[in-house]
Coordinates of C-alpha atoms and ligand atoms in Angstrom, one line a residue:
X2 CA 26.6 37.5 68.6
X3 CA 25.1 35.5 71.2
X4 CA 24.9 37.2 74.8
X5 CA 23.6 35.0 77.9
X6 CA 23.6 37.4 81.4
X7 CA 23.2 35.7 84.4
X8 CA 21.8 37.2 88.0
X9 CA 19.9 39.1 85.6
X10 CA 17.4 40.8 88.1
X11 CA 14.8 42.3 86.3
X12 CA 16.0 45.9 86.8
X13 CA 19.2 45.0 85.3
X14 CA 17.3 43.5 82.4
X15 CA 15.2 46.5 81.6
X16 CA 18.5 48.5 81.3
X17 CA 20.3 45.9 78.9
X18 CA 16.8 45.0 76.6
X19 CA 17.1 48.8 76.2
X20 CA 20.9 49.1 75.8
X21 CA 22.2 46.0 74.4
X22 CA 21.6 46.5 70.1
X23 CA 18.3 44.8 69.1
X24 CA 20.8 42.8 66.3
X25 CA 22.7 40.4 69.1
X26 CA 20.8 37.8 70.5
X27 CA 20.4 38.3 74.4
X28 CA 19.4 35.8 77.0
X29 CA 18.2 36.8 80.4
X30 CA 19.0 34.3 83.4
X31 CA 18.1 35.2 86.7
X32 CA 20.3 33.1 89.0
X33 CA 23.4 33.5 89.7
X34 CA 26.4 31.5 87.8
X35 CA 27.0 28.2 89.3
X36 CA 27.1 24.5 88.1
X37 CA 24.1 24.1 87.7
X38 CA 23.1 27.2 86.0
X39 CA 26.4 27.4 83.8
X40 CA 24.1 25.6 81.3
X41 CA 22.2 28.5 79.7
X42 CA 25.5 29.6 78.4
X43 CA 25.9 27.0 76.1
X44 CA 26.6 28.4 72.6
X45 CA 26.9 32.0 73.9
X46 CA 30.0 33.7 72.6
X47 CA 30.2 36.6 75.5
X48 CA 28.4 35.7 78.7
X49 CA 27.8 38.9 81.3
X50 CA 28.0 38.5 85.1
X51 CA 28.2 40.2 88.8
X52 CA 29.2 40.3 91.9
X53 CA 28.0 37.0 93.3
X54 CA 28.5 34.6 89.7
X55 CA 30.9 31.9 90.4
X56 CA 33.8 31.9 88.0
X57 CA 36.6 29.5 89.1
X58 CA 38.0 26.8 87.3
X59 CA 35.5 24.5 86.9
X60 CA 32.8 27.2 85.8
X61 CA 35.8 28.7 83.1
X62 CA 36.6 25.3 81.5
X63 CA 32.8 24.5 80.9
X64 CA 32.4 27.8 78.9
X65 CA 34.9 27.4 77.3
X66 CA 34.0 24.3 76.1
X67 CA 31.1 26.1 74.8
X68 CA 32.7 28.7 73.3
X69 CA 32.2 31.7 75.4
X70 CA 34.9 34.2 74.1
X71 CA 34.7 36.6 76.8
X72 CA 33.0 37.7 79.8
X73 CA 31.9 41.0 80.4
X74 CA 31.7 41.5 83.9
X75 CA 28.7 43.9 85.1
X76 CA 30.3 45.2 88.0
X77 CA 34.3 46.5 89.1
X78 CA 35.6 44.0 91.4
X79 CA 36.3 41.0 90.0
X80 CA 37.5 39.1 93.2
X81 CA 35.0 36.3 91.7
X82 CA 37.3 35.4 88.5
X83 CA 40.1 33.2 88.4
X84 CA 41.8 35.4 86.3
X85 CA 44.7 33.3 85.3
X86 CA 42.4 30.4 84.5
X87 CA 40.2 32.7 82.1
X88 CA 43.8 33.6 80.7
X89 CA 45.1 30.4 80.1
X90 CA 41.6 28.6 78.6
X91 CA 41.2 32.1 76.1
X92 CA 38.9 33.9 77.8
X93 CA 38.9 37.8 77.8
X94 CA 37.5 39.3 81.7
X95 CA 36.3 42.8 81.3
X96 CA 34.5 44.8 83.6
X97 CA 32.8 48.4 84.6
X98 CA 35.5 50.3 86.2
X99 CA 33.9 53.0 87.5
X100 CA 29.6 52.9 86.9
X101 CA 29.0 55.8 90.2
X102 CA 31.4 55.9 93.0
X103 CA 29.3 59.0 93.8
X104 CA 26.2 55.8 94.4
X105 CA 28.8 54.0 96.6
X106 CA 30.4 57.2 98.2
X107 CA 26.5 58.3 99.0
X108 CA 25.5 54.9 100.5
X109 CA 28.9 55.2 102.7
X110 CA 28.0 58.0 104.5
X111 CA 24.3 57.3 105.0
X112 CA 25.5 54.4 106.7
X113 CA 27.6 56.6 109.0
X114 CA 25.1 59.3 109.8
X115 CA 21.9 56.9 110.0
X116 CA 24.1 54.6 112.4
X117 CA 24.7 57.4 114.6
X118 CA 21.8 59.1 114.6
X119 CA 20.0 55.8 114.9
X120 CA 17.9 56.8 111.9
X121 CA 16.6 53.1 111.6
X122 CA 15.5 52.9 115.6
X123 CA 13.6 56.3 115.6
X124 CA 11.9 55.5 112.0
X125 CA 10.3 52.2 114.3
X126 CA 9.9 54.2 117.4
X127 CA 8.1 57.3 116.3
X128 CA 5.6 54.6 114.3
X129 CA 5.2 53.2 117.1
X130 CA 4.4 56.6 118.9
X131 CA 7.2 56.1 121.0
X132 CA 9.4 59.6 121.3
X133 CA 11.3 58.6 124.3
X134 CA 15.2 60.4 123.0
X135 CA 16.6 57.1 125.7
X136 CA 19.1 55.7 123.4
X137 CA 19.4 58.0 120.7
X138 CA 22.4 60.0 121.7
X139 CA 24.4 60.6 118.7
X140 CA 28.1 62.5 118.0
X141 CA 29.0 65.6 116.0
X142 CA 30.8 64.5 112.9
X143 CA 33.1 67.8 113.1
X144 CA 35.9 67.5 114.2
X145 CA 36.2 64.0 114.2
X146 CA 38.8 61.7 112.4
X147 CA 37.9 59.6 109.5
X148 CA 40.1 57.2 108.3
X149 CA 39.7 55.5 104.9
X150 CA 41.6 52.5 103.5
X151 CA 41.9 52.2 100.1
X152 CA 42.1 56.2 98.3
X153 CA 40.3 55.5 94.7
X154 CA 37.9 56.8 93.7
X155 CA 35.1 55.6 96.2
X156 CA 37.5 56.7 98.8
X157 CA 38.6 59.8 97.9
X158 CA 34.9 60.9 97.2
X159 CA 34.3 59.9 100.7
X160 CA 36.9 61.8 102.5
X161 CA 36.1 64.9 100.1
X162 CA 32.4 64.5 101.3
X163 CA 33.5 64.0 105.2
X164 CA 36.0 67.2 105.0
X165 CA 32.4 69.0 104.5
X166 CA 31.2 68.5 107.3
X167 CA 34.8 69.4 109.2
X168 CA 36.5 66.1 110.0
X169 CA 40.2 65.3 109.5
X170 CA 40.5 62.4 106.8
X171 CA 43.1 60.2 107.1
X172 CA 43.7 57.6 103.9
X173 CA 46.0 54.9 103.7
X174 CA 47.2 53.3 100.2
X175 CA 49.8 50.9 99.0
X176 CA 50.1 53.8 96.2
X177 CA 50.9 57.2 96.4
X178 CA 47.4 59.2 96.1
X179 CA 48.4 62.0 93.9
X180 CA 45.1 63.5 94.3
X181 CA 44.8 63.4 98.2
X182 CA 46.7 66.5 99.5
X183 CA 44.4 68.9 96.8
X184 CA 41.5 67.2 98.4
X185 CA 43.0 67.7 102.6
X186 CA 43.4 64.0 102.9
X187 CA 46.3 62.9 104.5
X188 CA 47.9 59.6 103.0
X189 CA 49.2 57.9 106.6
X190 CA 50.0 54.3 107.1
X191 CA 47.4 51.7 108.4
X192 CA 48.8 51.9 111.9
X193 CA 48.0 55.2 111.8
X194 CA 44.1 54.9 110.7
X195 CA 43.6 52.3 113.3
X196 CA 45.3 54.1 116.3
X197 CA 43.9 57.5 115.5
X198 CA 40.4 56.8 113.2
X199 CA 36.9 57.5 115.4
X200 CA 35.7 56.3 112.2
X201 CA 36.8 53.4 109.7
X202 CA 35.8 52.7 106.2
X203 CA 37.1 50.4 103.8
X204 CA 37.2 50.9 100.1
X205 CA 40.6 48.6 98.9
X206 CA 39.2 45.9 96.8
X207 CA 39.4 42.3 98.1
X208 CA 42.8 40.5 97.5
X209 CA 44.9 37.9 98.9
X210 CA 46.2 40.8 101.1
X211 CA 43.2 42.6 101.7
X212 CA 41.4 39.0 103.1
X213 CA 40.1 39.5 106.8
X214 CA 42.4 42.7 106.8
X215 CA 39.6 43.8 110.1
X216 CA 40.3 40.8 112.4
X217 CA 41.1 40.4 116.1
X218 CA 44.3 41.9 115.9
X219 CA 43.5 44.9 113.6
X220 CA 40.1 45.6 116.0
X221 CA 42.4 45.3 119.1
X222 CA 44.1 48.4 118.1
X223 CA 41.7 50.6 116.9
X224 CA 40.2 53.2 119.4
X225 CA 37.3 51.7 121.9
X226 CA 34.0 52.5 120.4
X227 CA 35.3 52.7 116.7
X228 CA 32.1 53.1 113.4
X229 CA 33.6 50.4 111.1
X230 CA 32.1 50.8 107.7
X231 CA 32.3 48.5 104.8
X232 CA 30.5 48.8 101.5
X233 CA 34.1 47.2 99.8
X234 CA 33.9 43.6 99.9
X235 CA 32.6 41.1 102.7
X236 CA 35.9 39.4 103.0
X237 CA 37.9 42.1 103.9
X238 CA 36.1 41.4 107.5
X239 CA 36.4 38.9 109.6
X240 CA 32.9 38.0 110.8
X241 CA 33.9 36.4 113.9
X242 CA 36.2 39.1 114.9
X243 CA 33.3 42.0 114.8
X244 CA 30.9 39.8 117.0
X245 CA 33.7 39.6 119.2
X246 CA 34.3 42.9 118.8
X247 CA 30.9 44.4 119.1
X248 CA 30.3 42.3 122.1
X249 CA 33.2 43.8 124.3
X250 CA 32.5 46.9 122.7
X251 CA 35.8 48.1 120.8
X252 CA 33.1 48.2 118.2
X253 CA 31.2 50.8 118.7
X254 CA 29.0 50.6 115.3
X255 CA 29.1 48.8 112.7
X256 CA 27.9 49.3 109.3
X257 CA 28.2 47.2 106.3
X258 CA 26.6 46.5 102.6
X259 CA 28.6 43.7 102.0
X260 CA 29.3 40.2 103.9
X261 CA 31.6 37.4 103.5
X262 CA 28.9 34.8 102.6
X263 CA 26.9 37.1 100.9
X264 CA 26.5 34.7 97.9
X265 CA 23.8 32.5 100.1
X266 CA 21.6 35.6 101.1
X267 CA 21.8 38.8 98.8
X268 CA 19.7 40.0 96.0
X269 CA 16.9 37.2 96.9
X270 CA 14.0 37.4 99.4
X271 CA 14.4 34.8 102.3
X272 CA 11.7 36.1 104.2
X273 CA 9.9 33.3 104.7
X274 CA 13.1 30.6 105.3
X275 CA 15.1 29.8 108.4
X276 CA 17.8 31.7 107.5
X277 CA 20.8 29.1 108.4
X278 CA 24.1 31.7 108.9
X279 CA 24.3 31.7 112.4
X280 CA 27.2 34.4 112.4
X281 CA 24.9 36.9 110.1
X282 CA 21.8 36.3 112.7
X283 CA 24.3 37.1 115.3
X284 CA 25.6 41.0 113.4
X285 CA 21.5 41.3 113.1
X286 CA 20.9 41.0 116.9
X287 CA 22.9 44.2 117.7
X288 CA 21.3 47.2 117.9
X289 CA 24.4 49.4 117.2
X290 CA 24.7 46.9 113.7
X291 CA 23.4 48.3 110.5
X292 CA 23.2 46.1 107.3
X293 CA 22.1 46.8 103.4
X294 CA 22.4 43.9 101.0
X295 CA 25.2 45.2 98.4
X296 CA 22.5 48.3 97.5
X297 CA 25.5 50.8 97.6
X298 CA 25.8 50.7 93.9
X299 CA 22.1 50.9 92.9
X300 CA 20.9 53.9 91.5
X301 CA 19.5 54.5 88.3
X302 CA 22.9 56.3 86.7
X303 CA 24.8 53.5 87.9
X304 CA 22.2 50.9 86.6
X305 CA 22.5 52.6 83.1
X306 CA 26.4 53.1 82.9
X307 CA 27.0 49.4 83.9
X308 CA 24.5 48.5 81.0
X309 CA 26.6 50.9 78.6
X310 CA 29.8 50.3 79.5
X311 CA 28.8 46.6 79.1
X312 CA 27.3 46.9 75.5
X313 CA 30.9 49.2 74.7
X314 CA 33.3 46.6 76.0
X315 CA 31.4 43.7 74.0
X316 CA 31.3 45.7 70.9
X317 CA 34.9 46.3 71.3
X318 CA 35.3 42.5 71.4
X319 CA 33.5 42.4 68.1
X320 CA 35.3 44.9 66.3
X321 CA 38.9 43.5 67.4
X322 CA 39.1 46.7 69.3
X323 CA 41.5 47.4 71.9
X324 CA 39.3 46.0 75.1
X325 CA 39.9 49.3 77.3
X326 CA 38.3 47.7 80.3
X327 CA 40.1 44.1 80.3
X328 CA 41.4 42.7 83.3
X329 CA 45.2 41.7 82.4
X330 CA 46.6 38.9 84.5
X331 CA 49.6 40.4 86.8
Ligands
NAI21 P1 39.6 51.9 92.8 O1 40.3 50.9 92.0 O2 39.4 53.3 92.2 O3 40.3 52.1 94.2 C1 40.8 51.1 95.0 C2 42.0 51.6 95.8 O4 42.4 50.6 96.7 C3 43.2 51.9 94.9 O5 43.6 53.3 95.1 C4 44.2 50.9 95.3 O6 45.5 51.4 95.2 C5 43.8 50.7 96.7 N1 44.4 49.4 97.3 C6 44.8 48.3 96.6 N2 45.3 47.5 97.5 C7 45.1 48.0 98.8 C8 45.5 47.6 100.1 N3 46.1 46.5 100.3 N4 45.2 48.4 101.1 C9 44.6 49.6 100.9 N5 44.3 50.1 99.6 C10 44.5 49.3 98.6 O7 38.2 51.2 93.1 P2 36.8 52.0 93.6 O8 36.0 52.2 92.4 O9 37.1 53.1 94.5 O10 36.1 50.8 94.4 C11 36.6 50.3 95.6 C12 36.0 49.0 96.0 O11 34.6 49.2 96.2 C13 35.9 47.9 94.8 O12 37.1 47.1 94.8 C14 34.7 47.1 95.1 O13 35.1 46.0 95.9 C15 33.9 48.0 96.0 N6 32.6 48.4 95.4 C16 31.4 48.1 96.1 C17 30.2 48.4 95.5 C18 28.9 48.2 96.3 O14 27.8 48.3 95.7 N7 29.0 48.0 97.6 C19 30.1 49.0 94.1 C20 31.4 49.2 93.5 C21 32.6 48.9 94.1

């Protein structure tokens, strides 16, 4: 058994060398999937990927031209797959459902409180033995209304977490949340979250539907001064729309761990390029803007569930076991 993983960062790496059965060979790539990296995979029967590996047509018919049986994916969206392509050249998609929403959850609502407390201005501003309070004037989460789009597991975690600290949660879901009235979240319809939510997080995964679901016409009606939070996908924002947004201020704050054109900039130090997105140097120039690059997931249970989960749904391959974790074409 022959596994090549690509965007193999080295953290990722110590958790599969230490995972992945000593028996298979294993291949470590550290860019991310592309043409010209598709390559390493030759003669690979399973190849492993994330968030940011390209795998549309092209990419698919190459491996499997080489072979490659299946590709276990090393993350839960799989937004990056043509899935019906995989399908129709014989490739089995399988992925990590669930490696922490408790990691994502977490993340979510450090984004909220550190964007309005303004955790990352005073950290610079006390360094800098500056303890003027001008500009720091936060909002008591109690009693304020939370609405969350997309009630799985992320979001229901973060709607119990926020009903700690006395807020109303509103979710809203294509599918009926069986698990939301135990939890006090009321399952309302999008109109609803936008006309009512203070604050707006998004945890749907990305879809034809779900594309640039926060654009001018969504941030029109949502309350003046609105948090937006997105540690989904990039793409379920419209990045023009927020700077509009933010600059006539129906955005109030904006946090986010993911961005549209992520694939150019995350998970790689640029710091000493000319970064060319003009649209991401524009989000960085507001102060109310906070942004982590797709860090939500990384802590060191999720890190070593990914790697398991991984090594489980390969060894199902190789045992002609049913593949619990396969994507099936709708
Ligand atoms: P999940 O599958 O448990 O929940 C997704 C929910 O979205 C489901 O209840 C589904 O019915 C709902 N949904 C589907 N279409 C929708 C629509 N049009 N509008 C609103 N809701 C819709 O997934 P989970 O584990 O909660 O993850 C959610 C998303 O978080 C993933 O799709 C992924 O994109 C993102 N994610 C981000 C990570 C990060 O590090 N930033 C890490 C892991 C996941």
């Amino acid at each position: 058994m022959k596994v090549v993983s690509f965007s193999c960062k080295i953290y990722d790496r110590q958790q599969l060398c230490r995972i992945l059965p000593p028996e298979w060979e294993s291949e470590y790539v550290e860019p991310t999937l592309d043409k010209h990296t598709v390559v390493y995979a030759d003669g690979a029967d399973v190849i492993t990927a994330f968030v940011n590996d390209r795998l549309d047509l092209e990419i698919l018919q190459i491996l499997a031209e080489y072979g490659v049986k299946m590709i276990a994916l090393r993350c839960a969206g799989f937004n990056n797959v043509d899935l019906v392509a995989a399908h129709d050249l014989g490739i089995k998609v399988a992925r990590v459902p669930a490696y922490s929403p408790y990691a994502v959850a977490e993340h979510t609502v450090g984004l909220m409180l550190a964007l309005n407390r303004k955790l990352y201005r005073a950290y610079n501003r006390v360094r800098e033995g500056n303890f003027s309070l001008n500009g720091m004037l936060g909002f008591d989460f109690y009693g304020k209304t939370i609405g969350i789009v997309g009630a799985g597991k992320i979001g229901r975690l973060v709607g119990k977490m926020l009903k700690a600290f006395g807020c109303e949660v509103l979710v809203y879901d294509p599918y009926l949340c069986k698990e939301c009235p135990d939890l006090g979240l009321q399952q309302v319809s999008l109109e609803e979250i936008y006309q009512r939510s203070d604050v707006i997080s998004l945890h749907c995964p990305l879809t034809e539907e779900t594309n640039h679901l926060v654009n001018a016409e969504s941030i029109a009606k949502m309350k003046k001064g609105v948090m937006l939070i997105n540690t989904g996908r990039g793409a379920l924002m419209d990045t023009e729309a927020l700077i509009e947004g933010l600059k006539s201020g129906r955005i109030g704050y904006l946090g986010m761990d993911v961005y549209e054109k992520e694939g150019a900039l995350f998970f790689e130090d640029h710091s000493c390029e000319i970064i060319q997105d003009d649209a991401f140097e524009r989000l960085l120039t507001f102060h109310n803007v906070l942004i982590t690059g797709h860090q939500a997931y990384f802590t060191e249970e999720a890190l070593r569930h990914i790697a398991e989960t991984t090594r489980d749904n390969i060894q199902a391959l190789i045992d002609g076991a049913p593949l619990e974790n396969e994507i099936e074409v709708c």
